[in-house]
Tab-separated table of C-alpha atoms and ligand atoms in Angstrom:
chain	number	residue	atom	x	y	z
A	20	MET	CA	129.225	134.811	119.996
A	21	ASN	CA	130.951	133.022	117.244
A	22	VAL	CA	131.988	129.297	117.207
A	23	SER	CA	135.584	130.024	118.281
A	24	GLU	CA	134.376	132.124	121.336
A	25	ARG	CA	131.828	129.476	122.299
A	26	PHE	CA	134.499	126.738	121.901
A	27	ARG	CA	136.720	128.545	124.418
A	28	GLU	CA	133.884	128.743	126.826
A	29	GLY	CA	133.499	125.038	126.794
A	30	ASP	CA	130.354	124.811	124.576
A	31	LYS	CA	130.157	121.234	123.274
A	32	ARG	CA	128.015	122.246	120.344
A	33	ALA	CA	130.754	124.570	119.253
A	34	LEU	CA	133.237	121.624	119.565
A	35	ALA	CA	130.944	119.524	117.528
A	36	ARG	CA	130.748	122.205	114.853
A	37	ALA	CA	134.520	122.661	114.734
A	38	LEU	CA	134.962	118.898	114.394
A	39	THR	CA	132.623	118.941	111.386
A	40	TRP	CA	134.848	121.577	109.837
A	41	VAL	CA	138.073	119.751	110.185
A	42	GLU	CA	136.368	116.553	109.066
A	43	ALA	CA	135.222	118.304	105.868
A	44	GLY	CA	138.655	120.005	105.495
A	45	LEU	CA	137.116	123.396	105.612
A	46	PRO	CA	139.540	126.431	106.092
A	47	GLU	CA	137.411	127.508	109.183
A	48	GLY	CA	138.607	124.335	111.001
A	49	ARG	CA	142.313	125.115	110.089
A	50	GLU	CA	141.959	128.699	111.245
A	51	LEU	CA	140.474	127.667	114.586
A	52	LEU	CA	143.181	125.016	115.177
A	53	LYS	CA	145.894	127.448	114.402
A	54	ARG	CA	144.865	129.557	117.368
A	55	LEU	CA	144.274	126.677	119.725
A	56	ARG	CA	147.119	124.410	119.118
A	57	GLY	CA	149.276	123.116	121.865
A	58	GLN	CA	146.832	123.771	124.528
A	59	GLY	CA	145.518	120.972	126.781
A	60	THR	CA	147.128	118.114	128.660
A	61	ALA	CA	144.970	115.168	127.717
A	62	LYS	CA	146.076	111.611	128.135
A	63	ILE	CA	145.593	110.267	124.648
A	64	VAL	CA	144.848	106.568	124.440
A	65	GLY	CA	144.435	104.584	121.324
A	66	LEU	CA	142.397	101.451	121.390
A	67	THR	CA	143.039	99.155	118.558
A	68	GLY	CA	142.379	95.565	117.592
A	69	SER	CA	140.461	93.391	115.237
A	70	PRO	CA	136.838	94.049	114.328
A	71	GLY	CA	134.520	92.972	117.107
A	72	ALA	CA	137.311	92.517	119.750
A	73	GLY	CA	135.267	94.585	122.046
A	74	LYS	CA	136.951	98.028	121.692
A	75	SER	CA	133.813	99.987	121.995
A	76	THR	CA	132.604	98.016	124.903
A	77	LEU	CA	135.944	98.580	126.636
A	78	ALA	CA	135.781	102.326	125.746
A	79	ASP	CA	132.332	102.496	127.277
A	80	ARG	CA	133.722	100.915	130.580
A	81	LEU	CA	136.715	103.127	130.506
A	82	ILE	CA	134.386	106.106	130.335
A	83	GLU	CA	132.773	104.805	133.458
A	84	GLY	CA	136.072	104.303	135.258
A	85	ILE	CA	137.336	107.794	134.222
A	86	ARG	CA	134.069	109.520	135.276
A	87	ALA	CA	134.079	107.773	138.603
A	88	ARG	CA	137.272	109.748	139.300
A	89	GLY	CA	135.628	112.940	138.293
A	90	GLU	CA	137.844	113.322	135.092
A	91	THR	CA	136.493	114.247	131.713
A	92	VAL	CA	136.728	112.099	128.566
A	93	ALA	CA	136.191	112.271	124.766
A	94	VAL	CA	135.971	109.322	122.602
A	95	LEU	CA	136.885	109.417	118.875
A	96	ALA	CA	135.709	106.325	116.937
A	97	VAL	CA	137.586	106.121	113.686
A	98	ASP	CA	135.648	104.211	111.148
A	99	PRO	CA	137.871	103.405	108.186
A	100	SER	CA	134.652	102.543	106.245
A	101	SER	CA	135.867	99.014	105.908
A	102	PRO	CA	133.366	96.243	105.176
A	103	PHE	CA	134.091	94.885	108.699
A	104	THR	CA	132.788	97.800	110.581
A	105	GLY	CA	129.565	98.398	108.692
A	106	GLY	CA	127.011	99.435	111.211
A	107	ALA	CA	129.563	99.724	113.903
A	108	ILE	CA	129.065	103.480	114.323
A	109	LEU	CA	125.399	102.842	115.184
A	110	GLY	CA	126.546	100.125	117.627
A	111	ASP	CA	129.078	102.544	119.229
A	112	ARG	CA	126.516	105.154	119.588
A	113	ILE	CA	123.843	102.981	121.105
A	114	ARG	CA	126.117	101.455	123.669
A	115	MET	CA	127.868	104.725	124.698
A	116	MET	CA	124.673	106.653	124.365
A	117	ARG	CA	124.031	106.209	128.076
A	118	HIS	CA	126.804	108.668	128.653
A	119	HIS	CA	125.565	111.281	126.320
A	120	LYS	CA	123.701	113.307	128.923
A	121	ASP	CA	126.953	113.424	131.005
A	122	ASP	CA	128.563	116.789	130.544
A	123	GLY	CA	131.972	115.416	131.141
A	124	VAL	CA	131.766	112.942	128.126
A	125	PHE	CA	131.967	113.609	124.408
A	126	ILE	CA	131.614	110.882	121.767
A	127	ARG	CA	132.248	111.288	118.059
A	128	SER	CA	132.717	109.076	115.151
A	129	MET	CA	135.009	110.090	112.318
A	130	ALA	CA	134.225	108.552	108.976
A	131	SER	CA	135.418	111.026	106.371
A	132	ARG	CA	138.295	110.603	104.074
A	133	GLY	CA	137.604	113.863	102.332
A	134	ALA	CA	139.645	116.155	104.665
A	135	LEU	CA	143.107	117.566	103.918
A	136	GLY	CA	145.553	114.910	105.039
A	137	GLY	CA	143.000	112.137	104.512
A	138	LEU	CA	141.473	110.191	107.319
A	139	ALA	CA	144.576	110.119	109.293
A	140	GLY	CA	145.123	113.815	108.999
A	141	ALA	CA	141.507	114.586	109.894
A	142	THR	CA	141.821	112.331	112.906
A	143	VAL	CA	144.808	114.136	114.276
A	144	ALA	CA	143.167	117.484	113.654
A	145	ALA	CA	140.165	116.272	115.517
A	146	LEU	CA	142.525	115.081	118.333
A	147	ASN	CA	144.078	118.485	118.567
A	148	LEU	CA	140.644	120.127	118.857
A	149	LEU	CA	139.576	117.658	121.600
A	150	GLU	CA	142.848	118.277	123.415
A	151	ALA	CA	142.453	122.084	123.143
A	152	PHE	CA	138.911	121.792	124.461
A	153	GLY	CA	140.429	120.537	127.661
A	154	PHE	CA	139.396	116.945	128.108
A	155	ASP	CA	141.435	114.956	130.694
A	156	TRP	CA	141.367	111.873	128.564
A	157	ILE	CA	140.879	111.161	124.866
A	158	LEU	CA	140.277	107.674	123.619
A	159	ILE	CA	140.642	106.842	120.017
A	160	GLU	CA	139.144	103.591	118.722
A	161	THR	CA	140.588	102.284	115.543
A	162	VAL	CA	140.380	98.915	113.813
A	163	GLY	CA	143.863	97.612	113.491
A	164	VAL	CA	143.549	95.917	110.223
A	165	GLY	CA	145.353	98.095	107.714
A	166	GLN	CA	148.364	100.394	107.523
A	167	SER	CA	146.360	103.620	107.758
A	168	GLU	CA	144.696	102.285	110.875
A	169	VAL	CA	148.021	101.321	112.442
A	170	ASP	CA	149.265	104.767	111.496
A	171	ILE	CA	146.308	106.405	113.341
A	172	ALA	CA	146.959	104.220	116.390
A	173	ARG	CA	150.530	105.627	116.425
A	174	VAL	CA	149.471	109.161	117.128
A	175	ALA	CA	148.175	108.049	120.652
A	176	ASP	CA	150.414	108.528	123.691
A	177	THR	CA	149.478	105.078	124.851
A	178	THR	CA	148.280	102.447	122.422
A	179	VAL	CA	146.228	99.610	123.855
A	180	LEU	CA	146.049	96.508	121.712
A	181	VAL	CA	142.757	94.643	122.294
A	182	LEU	CA	142.992	90.974	121.566
A	183	THR	CA	140.509	88.110	122.212
A	184	PRO	CA	141.072	84.341	122.705
A	185	ALA	CA	139.660	83.904	119.187
A	186	ALA	CA	141.975	81.923	116.929
A	187	GLY	CA	144.211	84.093	114.728
A	188	ASP	CA	143.675	87.270	116.578
A	189	ALA	CA	147.217	87.629	117.802
A	190	VAL	CA	148.600	86.365	114.441
A	191	GLN	CA	146.683	89.083	112.689
A	192	ALA	CA	147.980	91.748	115.055
A	193	PHE	CA	151.521	90.608	114.309
A	194	LYS	CA	150.932	90.796	110.616
A	195	ALA	CA	149.464	94.310	110.816
A	196	GLY	CA	152.569	95.399	112.672
A	197	VAL	CA	150.391	96.534	115.505
A	198	MET	CA	152.099	94.362	118.047
A	199	GLU	CA	155.255	96.524	117.899
A	200	ILE	CA	153.349	99.712	118.764
A	201	ALA	CA	151.277	98.184	121.519
A	202	ASP	CA	152.163	99.818	124.907
A	203	VAL	CA	149.543	97.772	126.745
A	204	ILE	CA	147.889	94.580	125.603
A	205	THR	CA	144.529	93.510	126.998
A	206	ILE	CA	142.913	90.237	126.264
A	207	ASN	CA	139.185	90.926	126.214
A	208	LYS	CA	136.456	88.277	126.152
A	209	PHE	CA	138.329	86.444	128.844
A	210	ASP	CA	135.088	84.515	129.552
A	211	LEU	CA	135.728	82.646	126.289
A	212	PRO	CA	137.954	79.468	126.190
A	213	GLY	CA	141.679	79.872	125.433
A	214	GLY	CA	142.347	83.182	127.372
A	215	GLU	CA	144.874	81.914	129.783
A	216	ARG	CA	146.829	80.146	127.038
A	217	LEU	CA	146.930	83.373	125.044
A	218	VAL	CA	148.286	85.235	128.093
A	219	GLN	CA	151.175	82.783	128.390
A	220	GLU	CA	151.928	82.864	124.607
A	221	LEU	CA	151.999	86.656	124.675
A	222	LYS	CA	154.204	86.868	127.669
A	223	ALA	CA	156.618	84.380	126.027
A	224	THR	CA	156.536	86.415	122.775
A	225	LEU	CA	157.141	89.695	124.520
A	226	GLU	CA	160.298	88.410	126.158
A	227	PHE	CA	161.839	88.299	122.735
A	228	ALA	CA	160.304	91.598	121.430
A	229	PRO	CA	162.690	94.463	120.722
A	230	PRO	CA	163.230	96.674	123.831
A	231	ARG	CA	160.799	99.560	124.295
A	232	PRO	CA	161.607	103.125	125.116
A	233	ALA	CA	163.321	103.520	128.501
A	234	GLY	CA	162.842	99.869	129.315
A	235	TRP	CA	159.071	99.848	129.243
A	236	GLN	CA	157.642	96.423	129.859
A	237	VAL	CA	154.510	95.830	127.953
A	238	PRO	CA	151.874	94.597	130.526
A	239	VAL	CA	149.211	92.037	129.447
A	240	THR	CA	145.926	92.571	131.199
A	241	THR	CA	142.664	90.579	130.914
A	242	ALA	CA	139.080	91.837	130.714
A	243	ILE	CA	135.469	90.855	130.288
A	244	ALA	CA	134.282	94.158	129.069
A	245	ALA	CA	130.817	92.990	128.588
A	246	LYS	CA	130.597	92.521	132.343
A	247	GLY	CA	132.782	95.444	133.286
A	248	GLU	CA	135.574	93.284	134.649
A	249	GLY	CA	139.117	94.210	134.153
A	250	THR	CA	138.575	97.870	133.516
A	251	GLN	CA	140.358	99.043	136.609
A	252	ALA	CA	143.419	97.008	135.823
A	253	LEU	CA	143.420	98.400	132.305
A	254	LEU	CA	143.096	101.955	133.504
A	255	GLU	CA	146.019	101.364	135.884
A	256	ALA	CA	148.214	99.904	133.184
A	257	ILE	CA	147.476	102.848	130.989
A	258	GLU	CA	148.292	105.233	133.793
A	259	ALA	CA	151.521	103.313	134.611
A	260	HIS	CA	152.518	103.850	130.900
A	261	HIS	CA	151.687	107.533	131.128
A	262	CYS	CA	153.809	107.919	134.227
A	263	HIS	CA	156.673	106.071	132.540
A	264	MET	CA	156.463	108.519	129.591
A	265	VAL	CA	156.453	111.522	131.948
A	266	ALA	CA	159.291	110.132	134.093
A	267	HIS	CA	161.552	109.626	131.076
A	268	GLY	CA	160.589	112.744	129.190
A	269	LEU	CA	159.049	110.644	126.401
A	270	LEU	CA	155.811	112.675	126.130
A	271	GLU	CA	157.468	115.582	124.407
A	272	ALA	CA	158.992	113.310	121.781
A	273	HIS	CA	155.616	111.936	121.260
A	274	ARG	CA	154.115	115.328	120.612
A	275	LEU	CA	156.830	116.001	118.090
A	276	GLU	CA	156.124	112.727	116.452
A	277	ARG	CA	152.416	113.597	116.180
A	278	ALA	CA	153.218	116.861	114.550
A	279	ARG	CA	155.590	115.135	112.166
A	280	PHE	CA	152.802	112.642	111.315
A	281	GLU	CA	150.431	115.557	110.567
A	282	VAL	CA	152.917	117.245	108.181
A	283	VAL	CA	153.649	113.963	106.378
A	284	SER	CA	149.781	113.185	106.122
A	285	VAL	CA	149.200	116.534	104.341
A	286	ILE	CA	152.052	115.930	101.916
A	287	GLN	CA	150.834	112.413	101.216
A	288	GLU	CA	147.262	113.664	100.660
A	289	TRP	CA	148.516	116.370	98.296
A	290	GLY	CA	150.554	113.738	96.333
A	291	ARG	CA	147.575	111.280	96.340
A	292	ARG	CA	145.226	113.929	94.994
A	293	SER	CA	147.407	115.316	92.414
A	294	VAL	CA	148.686	112.101	90.948
A	295	GLN	CA	145.118	111.626	89.676
A	296	ASP	CA	146.412	113.707	86.823
A	297	ASP	CA	146.585	111.044	84.150
A	298	ALA	CA	148.162	113.187	81.499
A	299	LEU	CA	151.210	113.928	83.614
A	300	VAL	CA	151.505	110.227	84.712
A	301	ARG	CA	151.390	109.281	81.047
A	302	GLN	CA	154.269	111.508	80.297
A	303	VAL	CA	156.315	109.624	82.967
A	304	ALA	CA	155.218	106.340	81.524
A	305	GLU	CA	156.422	107.356	78.111
A	306	GLY	CA	159.696	108.690	79.334
A	307	HIS	CA	159.111	112.357	78.705
A	308	LEU	CA	159.316	113.199	82.373
A	309	THR	CA	161.218	111.623	85.312
A	310	PRO	CA	158.996	110.597	88.260
A	311	GLU	CA	160.963	113.286	90.301
A	312	GLU	CA	160.166	116.009	87.792
A	313	ALA	CA	156.473	115.078	87.699
A	314	ALA	CA	156.400	114.933	91.536
A	315	GLU	CA	158.059	118.335	91.746
A	316	ARG	CA	155.578	119.848	89.371
A	317	LEU	CA	152.606	118.238	91.136
A	318	LEU	CA	153.634	119.472	94.519
A	319	ARG	CA	154.202	122.955	93.265
A	320	GLU	CA	150.723	122.947	91.802
A	321	ALA	CA	149.238	121.588	95.027
A	322	LEU	CA	151.057	124.351	97.040
A	323	GLN	CA	149.615	127.007	94.745
A	324	ALA	CA	146.168	125.519	95.055
A	325	ALA	CA	146.596	125.439	98.814
A	326	HIS	CA	147.221	129.254	99.110
B	412	GTP	N1	131.793	87.149	125.398
B	412	GTP	C1	132.110	88.462	125.406
B	412	GTP	N2	131.603	89.294	124.470
B	412	GTP	C2	131.993	90.547	124.535
B	412	GTP	C3	132.863	91.074	125.490
B	412	GTP	N3	133.106	92.400	125.305
B	412	GTP	C4	132.298	92.655	124.207
B	412	GTP	N4	131.688	91.548	123.727
B	412	GTP	C5	130.758	91.489	122.565
B	412	GTP	O1	131.507	91.575	121.404
B	412	GTP	C6	130.826	92.166	120.280
B	412	GTP	C7	131.608	93.300	119.761
B	412	GTP	O2	131.895	94.320	120.645
B	412	GTP	P1	132.296	95.756	120.345
B	412	GTP	O3	132.658	96.442	121.556
B	412	GTP	O4	131.374	96.370	119.393
B	412	GTP	O5	133.649	95.516	119.479
B	412	GTP	P2	134.501	96.489	118.609
B	412	GTP	O6	135.902	96.006	118.704
B	412	GTP	O7	134.277	97.930	119.040
B	412	GTP	O8	133.905	96.288	117.141
B	412	GTP	P3	134.162	97.076	115.770
B	412	GTP	O9	134.085	98.504	116.194
B	412	GTP	O10	133.063	96.610	114.868
B	412	GTP	O11	135.482	96.694	115.288
B	412	GTP	C8	129.529	92.809	120.987
B	412	GTP	O12	128.434	91.884	120.788
B	412	GTP	C9	129.865	92.720	122.519
B	412	GTP	O13	128.800	92.600	123.277
B	412	GTP	C10	133.349	90.122	126.497
B	412	GTP	O14	134.059	90.447	127.364
B	412	GTP	N5	132.917	88.817	126.430
B	413	MG	MG1	133.596	99.530	117.797
């Protein structure tokens, strides 16, 4: 049996192989995705927040909670290869390793920027594969420190912003623009001082935040992930958001948004790669070509190369 057939039969090794394909931007990955797209009904949850906020620890606890209900879950840890997260992949792996033998759990780190569409494109492709594989839940862990990470967080149906009482955490989230895309906020490390104050501050801030789709009120939950406290409340908040999306027909719009994101990622990556052509850029600098003419020429070349 080939990988595609084994994938359909639910072989996790075939899934792992397919993920390697999309990560490396190989045509085999694109071929497989083409046939599997649009299948699956996973609840896609993004966990984002500053480095060390406890996203992996929370993911580990969510796996527990989801499995306790007999549902299946995949975790995609996106490592933007930033200096903050050095060694984090190993940490993720060690902590979550206890779930590895569980057939209803799949854990994977994405670190490649090499794929078509860059890291963001590769992440969405991986997401599509995990969805087609038939998981009930997909958790994506991203560090919400840069634009590309915020972009990745956007592709989730429900984005959970993980904050801690640590000074500056919330300010940082505001700056990164991640506060506006948070559907649920959880304050982890509630065992540390300052938690209650942060809850009050956030609630006050949220009152003045722009209205969310169909009147969604962003809940603020608290957790001590290290001890497994607050997981249930977080799961319930995520499900409440999911129900809200279903009830108001927002899920479909979200799928569309994800596809739009994918298309834009590919175009951006084509652009990014081809603009490395210095000779052409020089012609623009010297006024022999307009930026539009150069862009048109580059995209045309990229299109030819893609076929
Ligand atoms: N005090 C306290 N520490 C916690 C809690 N949850 C997690 N930690 C610790 O915080 C550290 C970082 O946790 P991670 O789960 O790796 O955080 P992360 O957000 O995934 O980190 P990166 O992936 O590196 O961005 C670890 O040492 C955890 O044990 C908590 O509720 N309270
Ligand atoms: Mg982590």
